[in-house]
mmCIF file of C-alpha atoms in Angstrom:
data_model
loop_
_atom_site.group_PDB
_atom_site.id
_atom_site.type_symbol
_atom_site.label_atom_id
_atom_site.label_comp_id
_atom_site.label_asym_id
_atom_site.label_seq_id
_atom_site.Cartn_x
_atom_site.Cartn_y
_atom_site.Cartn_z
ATOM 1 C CA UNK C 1 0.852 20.159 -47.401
ATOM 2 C CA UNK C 2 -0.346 22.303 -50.519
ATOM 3 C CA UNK C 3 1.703 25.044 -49.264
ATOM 4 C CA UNK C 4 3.852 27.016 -51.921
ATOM 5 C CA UNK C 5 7.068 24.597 -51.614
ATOM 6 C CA UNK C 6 10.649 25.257 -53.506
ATOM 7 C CA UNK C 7 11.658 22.814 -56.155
ATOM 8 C CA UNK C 8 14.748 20.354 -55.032
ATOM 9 C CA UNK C 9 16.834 18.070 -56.682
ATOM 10 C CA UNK C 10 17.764 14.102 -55.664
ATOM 11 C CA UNK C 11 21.806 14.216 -55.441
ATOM 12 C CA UNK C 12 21.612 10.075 -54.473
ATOM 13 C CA UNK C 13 18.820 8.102 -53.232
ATOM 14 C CA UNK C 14 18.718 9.111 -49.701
ATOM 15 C CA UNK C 15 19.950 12.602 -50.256
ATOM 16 C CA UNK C 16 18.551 16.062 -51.581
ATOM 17 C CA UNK C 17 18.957 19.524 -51.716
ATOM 18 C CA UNK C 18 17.001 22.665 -52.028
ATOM 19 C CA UNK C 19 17.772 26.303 -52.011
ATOM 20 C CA UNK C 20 15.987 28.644 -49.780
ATOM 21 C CA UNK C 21 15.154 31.773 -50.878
ATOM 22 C CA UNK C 22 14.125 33.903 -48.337
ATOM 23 C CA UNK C 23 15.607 37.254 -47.057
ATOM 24 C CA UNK C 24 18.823 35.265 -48.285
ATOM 25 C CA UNK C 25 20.038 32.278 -50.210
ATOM 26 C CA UNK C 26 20.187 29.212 -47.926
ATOM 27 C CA UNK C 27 20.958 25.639 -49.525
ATOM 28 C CA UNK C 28 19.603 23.090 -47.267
ATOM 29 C CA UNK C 29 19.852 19.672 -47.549
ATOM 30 C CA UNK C 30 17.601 17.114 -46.931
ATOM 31 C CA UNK C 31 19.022 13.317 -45.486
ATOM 32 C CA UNK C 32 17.533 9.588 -44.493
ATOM 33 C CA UNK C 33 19.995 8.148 -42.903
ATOM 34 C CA UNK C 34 20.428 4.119 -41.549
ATOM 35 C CA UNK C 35 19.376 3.732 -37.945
ATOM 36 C CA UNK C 36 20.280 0.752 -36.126
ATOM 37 C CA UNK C 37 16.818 -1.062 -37.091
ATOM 38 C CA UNK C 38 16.427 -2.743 -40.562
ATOM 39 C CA UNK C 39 13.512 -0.908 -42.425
ATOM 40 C CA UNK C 40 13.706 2.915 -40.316
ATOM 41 C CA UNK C 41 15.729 5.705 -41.204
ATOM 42 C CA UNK C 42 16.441 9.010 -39.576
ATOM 43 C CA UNK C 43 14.803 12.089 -41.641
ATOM 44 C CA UNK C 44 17.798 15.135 -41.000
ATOM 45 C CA UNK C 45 17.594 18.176 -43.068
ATOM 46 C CA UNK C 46 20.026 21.657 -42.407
ATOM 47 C CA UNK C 47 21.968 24.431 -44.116
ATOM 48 C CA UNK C 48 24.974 23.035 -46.164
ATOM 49 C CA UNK C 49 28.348 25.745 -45.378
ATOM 50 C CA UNK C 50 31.031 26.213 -48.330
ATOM 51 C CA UNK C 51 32.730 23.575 -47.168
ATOM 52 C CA UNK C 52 30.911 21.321 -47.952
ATOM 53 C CA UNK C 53 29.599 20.500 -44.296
ATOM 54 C CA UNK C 54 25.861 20.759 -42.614
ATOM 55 C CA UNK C 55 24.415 21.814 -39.587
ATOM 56 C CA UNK C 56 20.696 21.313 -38.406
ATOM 57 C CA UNK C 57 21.717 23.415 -35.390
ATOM 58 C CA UNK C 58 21.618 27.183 -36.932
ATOM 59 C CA UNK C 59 19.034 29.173 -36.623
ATOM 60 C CA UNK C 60 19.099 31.319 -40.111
ATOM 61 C CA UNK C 61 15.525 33.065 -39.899
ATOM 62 C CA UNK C 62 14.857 33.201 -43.042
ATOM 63 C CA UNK C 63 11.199 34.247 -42.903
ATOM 64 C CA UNK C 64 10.078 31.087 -44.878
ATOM 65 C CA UNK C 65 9.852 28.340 -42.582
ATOM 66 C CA UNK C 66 6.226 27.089 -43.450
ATOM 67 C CA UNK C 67 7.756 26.846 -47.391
ATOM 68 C CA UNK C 68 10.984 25.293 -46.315
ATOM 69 C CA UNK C 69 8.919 22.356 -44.382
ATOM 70 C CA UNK C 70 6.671 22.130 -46.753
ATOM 71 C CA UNK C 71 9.398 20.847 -49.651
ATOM 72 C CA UNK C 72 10.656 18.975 -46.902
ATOM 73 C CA UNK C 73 7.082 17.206 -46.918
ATOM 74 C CA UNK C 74 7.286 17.058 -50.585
ATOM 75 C CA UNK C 75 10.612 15.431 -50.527
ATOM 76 C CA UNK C 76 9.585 12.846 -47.642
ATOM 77 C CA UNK C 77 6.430 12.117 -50.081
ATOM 78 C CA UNK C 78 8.894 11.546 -53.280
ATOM 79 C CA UNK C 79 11.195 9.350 -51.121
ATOM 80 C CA UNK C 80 8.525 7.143 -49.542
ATOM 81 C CA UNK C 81 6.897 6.753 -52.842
ATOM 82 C CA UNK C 82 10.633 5.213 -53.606
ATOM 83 C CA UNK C 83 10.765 3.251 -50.348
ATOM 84 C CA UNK C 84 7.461 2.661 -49.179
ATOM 85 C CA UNK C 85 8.456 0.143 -46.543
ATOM 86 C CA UNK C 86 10.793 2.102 -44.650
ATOM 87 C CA UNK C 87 9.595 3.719 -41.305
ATOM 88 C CA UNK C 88 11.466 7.476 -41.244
ATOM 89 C CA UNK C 89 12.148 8.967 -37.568
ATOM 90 C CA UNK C 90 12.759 12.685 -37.316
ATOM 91 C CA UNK C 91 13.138 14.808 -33.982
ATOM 92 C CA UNK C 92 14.377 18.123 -33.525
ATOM 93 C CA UNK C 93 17.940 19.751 -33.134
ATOM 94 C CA UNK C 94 16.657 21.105 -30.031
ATOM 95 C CA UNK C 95 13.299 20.793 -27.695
ATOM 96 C CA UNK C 96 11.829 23.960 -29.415
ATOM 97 C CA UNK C 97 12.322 22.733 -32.999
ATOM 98 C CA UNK C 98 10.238 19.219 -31.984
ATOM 99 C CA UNK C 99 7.417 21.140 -30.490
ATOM 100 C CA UNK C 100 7.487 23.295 -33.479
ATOM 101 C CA UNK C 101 7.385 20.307 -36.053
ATOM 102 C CA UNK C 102 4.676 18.858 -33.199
ATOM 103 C CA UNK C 103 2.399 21.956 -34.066
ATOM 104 C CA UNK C 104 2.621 21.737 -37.709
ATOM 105 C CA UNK C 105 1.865 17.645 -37.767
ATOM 106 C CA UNK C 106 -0.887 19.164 -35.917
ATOM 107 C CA UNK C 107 -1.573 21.705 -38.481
ATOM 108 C CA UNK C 108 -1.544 19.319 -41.308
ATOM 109 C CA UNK C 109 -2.528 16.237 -39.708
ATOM 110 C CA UNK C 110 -5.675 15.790 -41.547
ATOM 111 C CA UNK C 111 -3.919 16.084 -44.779
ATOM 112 C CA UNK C 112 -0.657 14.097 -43.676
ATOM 113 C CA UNK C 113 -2.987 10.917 -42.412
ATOM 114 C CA UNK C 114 -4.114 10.575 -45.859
ATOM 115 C CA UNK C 115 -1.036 10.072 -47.112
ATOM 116 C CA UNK C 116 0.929 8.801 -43.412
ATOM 117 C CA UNK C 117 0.855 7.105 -40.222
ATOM 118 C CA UNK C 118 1.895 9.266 -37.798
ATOM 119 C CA UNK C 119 3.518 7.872 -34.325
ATOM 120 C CA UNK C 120 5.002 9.638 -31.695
ATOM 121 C CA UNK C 121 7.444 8.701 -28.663
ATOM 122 C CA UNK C 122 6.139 10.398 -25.929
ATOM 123 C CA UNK C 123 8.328 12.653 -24.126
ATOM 124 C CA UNK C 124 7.803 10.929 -20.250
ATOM 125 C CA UNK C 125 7.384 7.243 -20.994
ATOM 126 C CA UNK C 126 9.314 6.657 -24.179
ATOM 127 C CA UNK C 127 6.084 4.776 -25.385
ATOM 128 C CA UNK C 128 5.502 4.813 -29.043
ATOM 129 C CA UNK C 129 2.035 6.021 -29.504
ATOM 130 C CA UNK C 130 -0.400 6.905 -32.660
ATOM 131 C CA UNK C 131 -0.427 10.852 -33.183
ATOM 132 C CA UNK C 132 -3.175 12.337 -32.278
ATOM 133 C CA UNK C 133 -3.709 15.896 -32.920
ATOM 134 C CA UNK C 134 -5.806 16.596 -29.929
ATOM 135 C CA UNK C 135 -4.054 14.806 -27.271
ATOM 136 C CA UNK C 136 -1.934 16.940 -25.225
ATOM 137 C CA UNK C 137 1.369 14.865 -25.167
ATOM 138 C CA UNK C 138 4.731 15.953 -25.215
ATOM 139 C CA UNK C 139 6.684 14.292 -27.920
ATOM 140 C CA UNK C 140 10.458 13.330 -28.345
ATOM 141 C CA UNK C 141 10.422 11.846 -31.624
ATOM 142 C CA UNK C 142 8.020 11.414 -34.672
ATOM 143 C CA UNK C 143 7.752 8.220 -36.710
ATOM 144 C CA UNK C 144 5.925 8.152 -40.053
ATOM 145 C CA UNK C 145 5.680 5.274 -42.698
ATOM 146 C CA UNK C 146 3.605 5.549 -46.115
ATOM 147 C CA UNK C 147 0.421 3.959 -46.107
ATOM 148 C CA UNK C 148 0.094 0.955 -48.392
ATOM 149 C CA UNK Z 1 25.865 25.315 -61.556
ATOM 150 C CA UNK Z 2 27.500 23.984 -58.593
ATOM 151 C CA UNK Z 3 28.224 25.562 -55.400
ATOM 152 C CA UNK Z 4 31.204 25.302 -53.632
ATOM 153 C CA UNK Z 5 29.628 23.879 -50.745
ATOM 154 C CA UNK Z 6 27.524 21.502 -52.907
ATOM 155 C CA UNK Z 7 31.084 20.558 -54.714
ATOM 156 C CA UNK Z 8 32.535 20.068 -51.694
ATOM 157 C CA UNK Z 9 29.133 17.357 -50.811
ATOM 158 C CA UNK Z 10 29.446 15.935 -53.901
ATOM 159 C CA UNK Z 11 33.033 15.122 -53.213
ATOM 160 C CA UNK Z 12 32.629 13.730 -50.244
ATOM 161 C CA UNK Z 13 29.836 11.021 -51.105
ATOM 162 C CA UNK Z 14 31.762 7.442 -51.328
ATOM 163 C CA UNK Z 15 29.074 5.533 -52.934
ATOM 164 C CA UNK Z 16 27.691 5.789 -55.893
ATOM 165 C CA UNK Z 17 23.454 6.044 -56.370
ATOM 166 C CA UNK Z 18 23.212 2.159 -57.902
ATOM 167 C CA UNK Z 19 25.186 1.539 -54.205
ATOM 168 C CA UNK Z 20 23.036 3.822 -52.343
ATOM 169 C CA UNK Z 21 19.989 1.981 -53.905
ATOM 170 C CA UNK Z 22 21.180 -1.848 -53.170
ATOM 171 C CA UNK Z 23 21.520 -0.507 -49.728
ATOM 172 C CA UNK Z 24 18.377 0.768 -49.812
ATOM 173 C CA UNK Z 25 16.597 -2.063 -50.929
ATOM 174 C CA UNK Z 26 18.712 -4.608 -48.733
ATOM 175 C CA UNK Z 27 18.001 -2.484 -45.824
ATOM 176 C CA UNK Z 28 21.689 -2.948 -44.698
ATOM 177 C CA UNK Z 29 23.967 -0.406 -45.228
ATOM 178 C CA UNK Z 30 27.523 -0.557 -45.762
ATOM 179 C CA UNK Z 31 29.417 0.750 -42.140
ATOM 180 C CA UNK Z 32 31.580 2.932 -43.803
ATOM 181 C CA UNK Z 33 28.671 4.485 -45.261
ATOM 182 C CA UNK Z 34 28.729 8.478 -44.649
ATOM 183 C CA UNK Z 35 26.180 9.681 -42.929
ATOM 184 C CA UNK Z 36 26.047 13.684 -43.184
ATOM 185 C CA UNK Z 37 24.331 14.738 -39.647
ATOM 186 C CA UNK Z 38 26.250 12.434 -37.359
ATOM 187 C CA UNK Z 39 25.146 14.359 -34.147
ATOM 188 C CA UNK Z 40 21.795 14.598 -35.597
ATOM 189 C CA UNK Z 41 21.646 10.975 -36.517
ATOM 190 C CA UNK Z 42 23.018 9.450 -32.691
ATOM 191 C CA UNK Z 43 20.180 11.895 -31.319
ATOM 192 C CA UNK Z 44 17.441 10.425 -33.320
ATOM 193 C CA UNK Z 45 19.412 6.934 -32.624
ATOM 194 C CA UNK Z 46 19.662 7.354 -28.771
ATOM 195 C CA UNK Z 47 15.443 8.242 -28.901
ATOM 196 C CA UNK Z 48 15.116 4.991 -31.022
ATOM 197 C CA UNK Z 49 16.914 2.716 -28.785
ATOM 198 C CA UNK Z 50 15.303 3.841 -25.684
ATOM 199 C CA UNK Z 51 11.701 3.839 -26.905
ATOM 200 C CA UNK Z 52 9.361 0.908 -27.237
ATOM 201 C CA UNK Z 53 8.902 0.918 -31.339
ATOM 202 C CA UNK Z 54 7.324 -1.842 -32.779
ATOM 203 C CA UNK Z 55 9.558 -3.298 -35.504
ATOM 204 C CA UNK Z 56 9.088 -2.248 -38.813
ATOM 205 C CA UNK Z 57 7.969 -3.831 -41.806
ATOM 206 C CA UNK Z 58 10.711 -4.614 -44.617
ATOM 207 C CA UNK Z 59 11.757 -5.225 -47.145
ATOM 208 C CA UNK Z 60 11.982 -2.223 -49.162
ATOM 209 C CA UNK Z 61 11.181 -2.170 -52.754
ATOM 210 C CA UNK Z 62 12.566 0.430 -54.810
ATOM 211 C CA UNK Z 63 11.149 2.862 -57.628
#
């Protein structure tokens, strides 16, 4: 995605943080997290409150969602360079945010199979499929893993 | 400089990076391992369990 991006820093292997600065200052943090399968991780990211908590449920508008994914690309690329075995799952907080991450694999598919497989589970039979940007499926979940 | 919320973050992480990374590399994690999105994390979980994924290829090698 060579999209302007924001620079982020690597607080622990499977953790990072950003700063978005849109119409306001948003820190966001970006975490892989252990799934119950050896070798696949769950991709979260959200805005980190004062105290020290997160939620990937606000909505904060911040006008800059094209450069907020995009560092969130970059930071998938650093990690996988790290941990190029591990498959890393991500899905939406809600329906709407997985269609729109659906539209921008879609966007950037061409440039994310260089670097990517890219699966999806398919909303209506929970089958794990290859993405393909022209097929018209519904998707639940995405699965990507570096290729090697 | 720190933010208050990124203090508070910082605080809260049990395990150190060298941990994080034998985890990491291991592929097993340790179950009292915090994991920051919980309700994020049982979503993507509850997907992953119901769907047909072929098993993945491990292990990991680190940087």
């Amino acid at each position: 995605m060579q999209k302007p991006s924001y620079p982020y820093h690597q607080l622990k292997p499977t953790r990072y943080f950003f700063i978005s600065t849109g119409q306001q200052n948003i820190e966001k943090v970006v975490d892989f997290m252990p799934s119950p399968f050896i070798g696949v991780l769950n991709l979260a990211f959200g805005d980190l409150s004062e105290d020290g908590t997160i939620s990937d449920i606000v909505h904060s508008n911040n006008g800059d969602i094209l450069k907020v994914m995009a560092t969130v690309v970059n930071i998938v690329k650093h990690f996988t360079a790290c941990y190029p075995h591990y498959k890393i799952l991500f899905t939406g907080s809600t329906r709407e945010r997985t269609l729109l991450y659906a539209r921008i694999l879609k966007m950037y598919y061409h440039e994310f199979s260089e670097d990517f497989i890219i699966k999806g589970v398919i909303e209506k039979t929970e089958e794990e499929v290859l993405f393909d940007c022209q097929n018209p499926y519904l998707y639940k979940e995405f699965i990507i893993q570096k290729i090697l | 400089m720190f933010s208050k919320g990124l203090k508070k973050l910082m605080e809260k992480q049990k395990f150190s990076s060298a941990e994080i990374e034998k985890m990491l590399e291991t592929g097993i994690f340790d179950p009292s391992y915090e994991v920051l999105f919980p309700e994020a994390n049982e979503r993507a979980n509850k997907i992953l369990l119901k769907a047909k994924i072929t098993n993945p290829t491990f292990p990991g090698k680190s940087c």
